[in-house]
PDB file of C-alpha atoms and ligand atoms in Angstrom:
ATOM      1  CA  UNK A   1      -2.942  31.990 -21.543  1.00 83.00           C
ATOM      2  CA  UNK A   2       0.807  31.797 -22.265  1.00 88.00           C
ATOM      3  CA  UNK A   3       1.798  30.692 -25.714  1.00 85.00           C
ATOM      4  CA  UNK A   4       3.451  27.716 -23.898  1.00 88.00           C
ATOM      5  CA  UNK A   5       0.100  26.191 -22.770  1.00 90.00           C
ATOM      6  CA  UNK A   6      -1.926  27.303 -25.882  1.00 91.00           C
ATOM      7  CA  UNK A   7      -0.207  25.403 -27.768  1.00 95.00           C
ATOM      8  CA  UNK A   8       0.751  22.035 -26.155  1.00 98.00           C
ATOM      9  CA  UNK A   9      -1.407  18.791 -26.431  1.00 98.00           C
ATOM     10  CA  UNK A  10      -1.260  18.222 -22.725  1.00 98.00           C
ATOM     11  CA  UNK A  11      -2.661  21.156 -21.925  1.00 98.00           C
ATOM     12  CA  UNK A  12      -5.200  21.033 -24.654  1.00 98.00           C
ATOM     13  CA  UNK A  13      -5.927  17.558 -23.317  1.00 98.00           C
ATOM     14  CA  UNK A  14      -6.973  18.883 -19.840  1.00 98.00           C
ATOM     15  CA  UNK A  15      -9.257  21.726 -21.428  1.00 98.00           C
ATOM     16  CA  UNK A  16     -10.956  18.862 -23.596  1.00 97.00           C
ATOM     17  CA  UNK A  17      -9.562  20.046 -26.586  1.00 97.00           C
ATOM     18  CA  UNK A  18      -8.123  16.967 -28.018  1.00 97.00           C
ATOM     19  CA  UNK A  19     -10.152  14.288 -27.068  1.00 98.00           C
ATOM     20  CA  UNK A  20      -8.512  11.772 -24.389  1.00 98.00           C
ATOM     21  CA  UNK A  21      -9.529   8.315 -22.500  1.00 98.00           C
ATOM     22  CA  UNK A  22      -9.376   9.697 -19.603  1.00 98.00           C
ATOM     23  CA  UNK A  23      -8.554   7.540 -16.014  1.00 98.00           C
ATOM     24  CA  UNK A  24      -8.550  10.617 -13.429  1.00 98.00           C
ATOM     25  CA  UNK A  25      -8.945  13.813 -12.999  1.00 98.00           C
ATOM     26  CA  UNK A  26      -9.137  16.131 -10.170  1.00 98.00           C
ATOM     27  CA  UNK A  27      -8.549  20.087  -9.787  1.00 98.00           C
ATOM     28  CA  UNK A  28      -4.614  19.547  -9.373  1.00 98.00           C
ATOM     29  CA  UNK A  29      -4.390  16.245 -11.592  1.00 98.00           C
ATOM     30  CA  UNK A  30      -5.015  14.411 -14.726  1.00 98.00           C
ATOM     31  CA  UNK A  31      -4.773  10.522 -15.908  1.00 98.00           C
ATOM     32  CA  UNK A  32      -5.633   8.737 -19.463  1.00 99.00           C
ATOM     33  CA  UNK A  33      -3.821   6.169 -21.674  1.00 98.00           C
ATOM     34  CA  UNK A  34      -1.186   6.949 -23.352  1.00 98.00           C
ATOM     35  CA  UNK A  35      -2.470   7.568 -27.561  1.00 98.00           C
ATOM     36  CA  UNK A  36       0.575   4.650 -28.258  1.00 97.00           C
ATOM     37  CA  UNK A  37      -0.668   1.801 -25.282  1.00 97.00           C
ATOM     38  CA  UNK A  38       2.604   0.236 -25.154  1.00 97.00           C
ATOM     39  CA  UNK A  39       1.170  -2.133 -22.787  1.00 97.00           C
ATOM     40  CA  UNK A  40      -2.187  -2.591 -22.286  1.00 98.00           C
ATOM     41  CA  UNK A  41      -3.482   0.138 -19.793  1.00 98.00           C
ATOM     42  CA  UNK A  42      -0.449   2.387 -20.258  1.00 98.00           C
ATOM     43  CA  UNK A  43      -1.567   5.256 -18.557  1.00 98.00           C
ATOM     44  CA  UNK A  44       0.110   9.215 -18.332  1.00 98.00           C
ATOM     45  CA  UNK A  45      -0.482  11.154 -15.529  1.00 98.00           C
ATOM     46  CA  UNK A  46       0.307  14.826 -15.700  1.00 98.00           C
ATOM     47  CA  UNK A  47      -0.524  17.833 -13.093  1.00 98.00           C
ATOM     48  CA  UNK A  48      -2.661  20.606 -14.694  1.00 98.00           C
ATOM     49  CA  UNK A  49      -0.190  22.823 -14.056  1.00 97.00           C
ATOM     50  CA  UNK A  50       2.259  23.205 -17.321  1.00 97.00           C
ATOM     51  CA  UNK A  51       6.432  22.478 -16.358  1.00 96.00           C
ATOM     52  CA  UNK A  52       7.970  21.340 -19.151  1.00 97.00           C
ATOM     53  CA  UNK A  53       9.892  18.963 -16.980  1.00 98.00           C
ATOM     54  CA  UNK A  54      11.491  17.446 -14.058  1.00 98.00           C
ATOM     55  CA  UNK A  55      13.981  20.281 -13.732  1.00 97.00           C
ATOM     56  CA  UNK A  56      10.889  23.183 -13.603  1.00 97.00           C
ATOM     57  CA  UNK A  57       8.208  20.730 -11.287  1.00 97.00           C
ATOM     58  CA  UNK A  58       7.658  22.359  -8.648  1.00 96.00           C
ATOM     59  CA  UNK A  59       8.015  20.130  -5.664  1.00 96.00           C
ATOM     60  CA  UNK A  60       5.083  21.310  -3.923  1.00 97.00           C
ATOM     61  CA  UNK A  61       2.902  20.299  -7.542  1.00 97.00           C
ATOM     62  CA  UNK A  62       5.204  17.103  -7.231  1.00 98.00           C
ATOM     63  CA  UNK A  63       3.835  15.624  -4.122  1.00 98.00           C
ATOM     64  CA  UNK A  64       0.438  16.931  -4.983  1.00 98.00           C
ATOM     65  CA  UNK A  65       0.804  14.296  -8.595  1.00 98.00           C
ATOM     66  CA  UNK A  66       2.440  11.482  -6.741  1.00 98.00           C
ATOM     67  CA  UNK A  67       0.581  10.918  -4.256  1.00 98.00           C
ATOM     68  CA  UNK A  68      -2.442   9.664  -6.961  1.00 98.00           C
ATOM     69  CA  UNK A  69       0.693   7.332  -8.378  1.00 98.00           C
ATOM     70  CA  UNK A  70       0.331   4.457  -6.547  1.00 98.00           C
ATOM     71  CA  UNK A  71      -3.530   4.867  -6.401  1.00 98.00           C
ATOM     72  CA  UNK A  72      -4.079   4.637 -10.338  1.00 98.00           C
ATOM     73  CA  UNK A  73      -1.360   2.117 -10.402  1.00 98.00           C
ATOM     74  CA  UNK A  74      -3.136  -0.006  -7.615  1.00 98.00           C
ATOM     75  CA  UNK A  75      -6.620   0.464 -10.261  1.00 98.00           C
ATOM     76  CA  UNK A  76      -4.476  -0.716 -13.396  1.00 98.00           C
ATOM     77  CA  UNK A  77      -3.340  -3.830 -11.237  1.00 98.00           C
ATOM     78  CA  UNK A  78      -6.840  -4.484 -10.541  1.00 98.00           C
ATOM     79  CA  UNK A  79      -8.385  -4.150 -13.605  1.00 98.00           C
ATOM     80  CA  UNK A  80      -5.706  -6.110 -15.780  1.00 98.00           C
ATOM     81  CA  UNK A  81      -3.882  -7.898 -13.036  1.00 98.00           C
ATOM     82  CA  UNK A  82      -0.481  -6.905 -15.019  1.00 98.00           C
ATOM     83  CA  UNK A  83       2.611  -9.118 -13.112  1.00 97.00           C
ATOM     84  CA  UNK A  84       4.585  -5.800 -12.608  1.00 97.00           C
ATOM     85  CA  UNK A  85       4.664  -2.155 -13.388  1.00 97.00           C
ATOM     86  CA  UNK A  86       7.206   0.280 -14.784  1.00 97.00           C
ATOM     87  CA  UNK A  87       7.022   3.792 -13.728  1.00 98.00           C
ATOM     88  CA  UNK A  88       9.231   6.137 -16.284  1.00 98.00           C
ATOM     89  CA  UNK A  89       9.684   9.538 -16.878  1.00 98.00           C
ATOM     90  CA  UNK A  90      11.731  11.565 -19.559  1.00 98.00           C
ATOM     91  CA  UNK A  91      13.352  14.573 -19.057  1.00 98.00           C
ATOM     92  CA  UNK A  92      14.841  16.382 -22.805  1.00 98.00           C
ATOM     93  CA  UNK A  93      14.455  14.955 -26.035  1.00 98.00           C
ATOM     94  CA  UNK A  94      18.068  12.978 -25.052  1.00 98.00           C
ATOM     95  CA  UNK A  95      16.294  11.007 -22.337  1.00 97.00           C
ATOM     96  CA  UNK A  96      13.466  10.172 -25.185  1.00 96.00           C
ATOM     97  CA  UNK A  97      10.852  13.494 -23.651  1.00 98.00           C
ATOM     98  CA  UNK A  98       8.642  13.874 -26.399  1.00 98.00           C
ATOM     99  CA  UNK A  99       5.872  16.148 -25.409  1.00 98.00           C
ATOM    100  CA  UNK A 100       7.037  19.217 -22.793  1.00 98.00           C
ATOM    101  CA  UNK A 101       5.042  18.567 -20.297  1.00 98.00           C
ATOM    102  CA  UNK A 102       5.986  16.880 -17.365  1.00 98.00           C
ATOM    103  CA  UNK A 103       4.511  13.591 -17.298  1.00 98.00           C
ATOM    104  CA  UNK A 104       4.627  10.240 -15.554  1.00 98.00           C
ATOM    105  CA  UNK A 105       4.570   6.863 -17.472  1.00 98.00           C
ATOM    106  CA  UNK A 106       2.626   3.533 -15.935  1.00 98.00           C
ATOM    107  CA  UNK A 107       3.568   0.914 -18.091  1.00 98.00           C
ATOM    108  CA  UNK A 108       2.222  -2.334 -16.790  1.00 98.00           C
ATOM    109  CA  UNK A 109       4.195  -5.601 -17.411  1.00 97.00           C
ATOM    110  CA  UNK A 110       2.240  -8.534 -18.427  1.00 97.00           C
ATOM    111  CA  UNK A 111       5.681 -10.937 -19.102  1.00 96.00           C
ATOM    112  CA  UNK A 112       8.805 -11.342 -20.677  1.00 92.00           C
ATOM    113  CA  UNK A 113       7.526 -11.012 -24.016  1.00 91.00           C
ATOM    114  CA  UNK A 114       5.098  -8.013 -23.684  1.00 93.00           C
ATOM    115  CA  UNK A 115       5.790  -4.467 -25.583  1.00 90.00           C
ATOM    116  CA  UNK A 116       8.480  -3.478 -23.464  1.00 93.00           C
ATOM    117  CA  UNK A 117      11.389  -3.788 -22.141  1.00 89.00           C
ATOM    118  CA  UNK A 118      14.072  -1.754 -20.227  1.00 86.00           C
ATOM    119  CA  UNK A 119      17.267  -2.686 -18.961  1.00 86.00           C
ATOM    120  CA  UNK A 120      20.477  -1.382 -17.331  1.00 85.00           C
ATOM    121  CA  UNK A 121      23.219  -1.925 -19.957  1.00 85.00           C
ATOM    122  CA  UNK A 122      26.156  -4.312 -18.743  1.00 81.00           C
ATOM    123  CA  UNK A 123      28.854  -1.894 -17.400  1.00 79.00           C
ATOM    124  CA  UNK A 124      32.269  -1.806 -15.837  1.00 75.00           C
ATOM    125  CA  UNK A 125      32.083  -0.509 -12.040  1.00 77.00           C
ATOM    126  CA  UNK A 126      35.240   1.694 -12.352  1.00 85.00           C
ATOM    127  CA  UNK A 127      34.560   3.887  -9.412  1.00 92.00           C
ATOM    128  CA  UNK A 128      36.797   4.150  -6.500  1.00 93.00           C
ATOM    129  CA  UNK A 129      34.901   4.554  -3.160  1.00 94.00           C
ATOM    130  CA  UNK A 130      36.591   7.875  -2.799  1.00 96.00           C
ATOM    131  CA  UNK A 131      35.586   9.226  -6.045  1.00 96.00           C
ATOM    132  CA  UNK A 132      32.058   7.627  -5.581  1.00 94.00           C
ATOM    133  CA  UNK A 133      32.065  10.141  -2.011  1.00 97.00           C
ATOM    134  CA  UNK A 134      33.209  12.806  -4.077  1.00 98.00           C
ATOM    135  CA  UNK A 135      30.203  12.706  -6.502  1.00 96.00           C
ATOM    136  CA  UNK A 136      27.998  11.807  -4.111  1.00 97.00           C
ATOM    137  CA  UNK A 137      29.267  15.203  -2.545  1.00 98.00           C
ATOM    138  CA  UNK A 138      29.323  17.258  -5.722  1.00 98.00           C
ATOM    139  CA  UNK A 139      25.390  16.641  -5.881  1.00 97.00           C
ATOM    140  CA  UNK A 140      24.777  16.916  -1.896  1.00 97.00           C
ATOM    141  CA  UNK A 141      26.208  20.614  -2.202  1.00 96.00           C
ATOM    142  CA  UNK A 142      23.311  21.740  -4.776  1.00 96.00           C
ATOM    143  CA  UNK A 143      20.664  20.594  -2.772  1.00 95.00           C
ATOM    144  CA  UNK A 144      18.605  23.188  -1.624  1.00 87.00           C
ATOM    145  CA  UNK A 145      16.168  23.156   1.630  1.00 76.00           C
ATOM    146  CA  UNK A 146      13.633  20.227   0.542  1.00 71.00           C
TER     147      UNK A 146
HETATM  148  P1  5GP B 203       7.387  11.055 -23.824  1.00 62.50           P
HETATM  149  O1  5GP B 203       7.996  10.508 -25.100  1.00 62.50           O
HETATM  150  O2  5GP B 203       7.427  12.584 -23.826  1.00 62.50           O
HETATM  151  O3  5GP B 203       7.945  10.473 -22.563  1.00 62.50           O
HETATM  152  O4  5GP B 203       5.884  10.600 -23.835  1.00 62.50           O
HETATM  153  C1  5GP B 203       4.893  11.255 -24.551  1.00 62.50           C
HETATM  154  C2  5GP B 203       3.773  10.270 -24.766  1.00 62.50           C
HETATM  155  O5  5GP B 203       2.629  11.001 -25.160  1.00 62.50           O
HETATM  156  C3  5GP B 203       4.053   9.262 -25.889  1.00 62.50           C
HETATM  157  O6  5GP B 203       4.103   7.959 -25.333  1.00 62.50           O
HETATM  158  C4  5GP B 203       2.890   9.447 -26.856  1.00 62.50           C
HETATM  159  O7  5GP B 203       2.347   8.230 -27.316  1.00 62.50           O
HETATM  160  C5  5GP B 203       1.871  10.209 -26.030  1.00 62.50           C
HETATM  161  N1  5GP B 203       1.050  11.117 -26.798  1.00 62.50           N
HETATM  162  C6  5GP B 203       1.465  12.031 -27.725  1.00 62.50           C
HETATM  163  N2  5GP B 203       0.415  12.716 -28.219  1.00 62.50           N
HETATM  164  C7  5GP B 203      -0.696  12.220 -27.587  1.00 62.50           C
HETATM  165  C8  5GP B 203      -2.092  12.527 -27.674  1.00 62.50           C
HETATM  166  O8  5GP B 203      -2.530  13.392 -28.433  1.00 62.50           O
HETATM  167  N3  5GP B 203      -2.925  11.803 -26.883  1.00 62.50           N
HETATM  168  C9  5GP B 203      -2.473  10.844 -26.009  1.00 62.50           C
HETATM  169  N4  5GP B 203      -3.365  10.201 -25.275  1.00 62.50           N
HETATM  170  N5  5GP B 203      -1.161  10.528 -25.910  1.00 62.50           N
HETATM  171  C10 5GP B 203      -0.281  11.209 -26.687  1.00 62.50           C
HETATM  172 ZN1   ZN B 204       1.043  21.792 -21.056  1.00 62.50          ZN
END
């Protein structure tokens, strides 16, 4: 075992060594609340396999993990009838990651005054369309075959 998956809680979470509540679990996949329930039902779902993050996921492990997404969502809904549901993800302690291991947030939304809240901050659109093509072609030119 790599020092890497000894020692994080994710990991340790999948091979029962820190107790979880857990939601789902199959041999690629595993679901339980979030330790901090920001919302009632707040749920992480992580694949088994350790990638510290979005930049390391290996797409193939990434389809395998989303496609239980809107599954366990669709079971929160049911079970707490939430209004809404955010779906977030951190990537780097700048973006707020604070375990290193990829991970997907459910966070369902009861109403406006539940135990979160994200929004876009008010900003000036001070992009031409030209230089909007250009970054829209600075990114298109890294994309490998998908
Ligand atoms: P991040 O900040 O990396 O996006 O999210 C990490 C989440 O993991 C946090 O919301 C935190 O509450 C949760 N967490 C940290 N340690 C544990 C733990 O031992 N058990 C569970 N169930 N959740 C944890
Ligand atoms: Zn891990």
């Amino acid at each position: 075992m790599s020092d890497e998956t000894k020692d994080c809680i994710f990991c340790k979470i999948i091979r029962g060594e820190i107790p979880s509540a857990k939601v789902y679990e199959d041999d690629d996949v595993f679901a339980f609340l979030d330790l901090s329930q920001v919302t009632k039902g707040h749920t992480l779902i992580i694949p088994k396999k350790h990638e510290k993050d979005l930049f390391h996921l290996d797409p193939n492990v990434a389809a395998t993990l989303f496609r239980r997404v809107p599954v366990i969502a669709r079971a929160i809904k049911e079970a707490f009838h939430p209004v809404g549901m955010n779906l977030l993800n951190n990537n780097s302690s700048l973006a707020g990651q604070s375990v290193f291991h990829y991970h997907i947030h459910l966070i369902p939304r009861y109403d406006e005054n539940d135990t979160f809240s994200f929004q876009f901050q008010p900003h000036v659109d001070d992009y031409s369309n030209e230089q909007r093509a250009d970054i829209a072609a600075a990114i298109a030119e890294h994309i490998k075959s998908i």
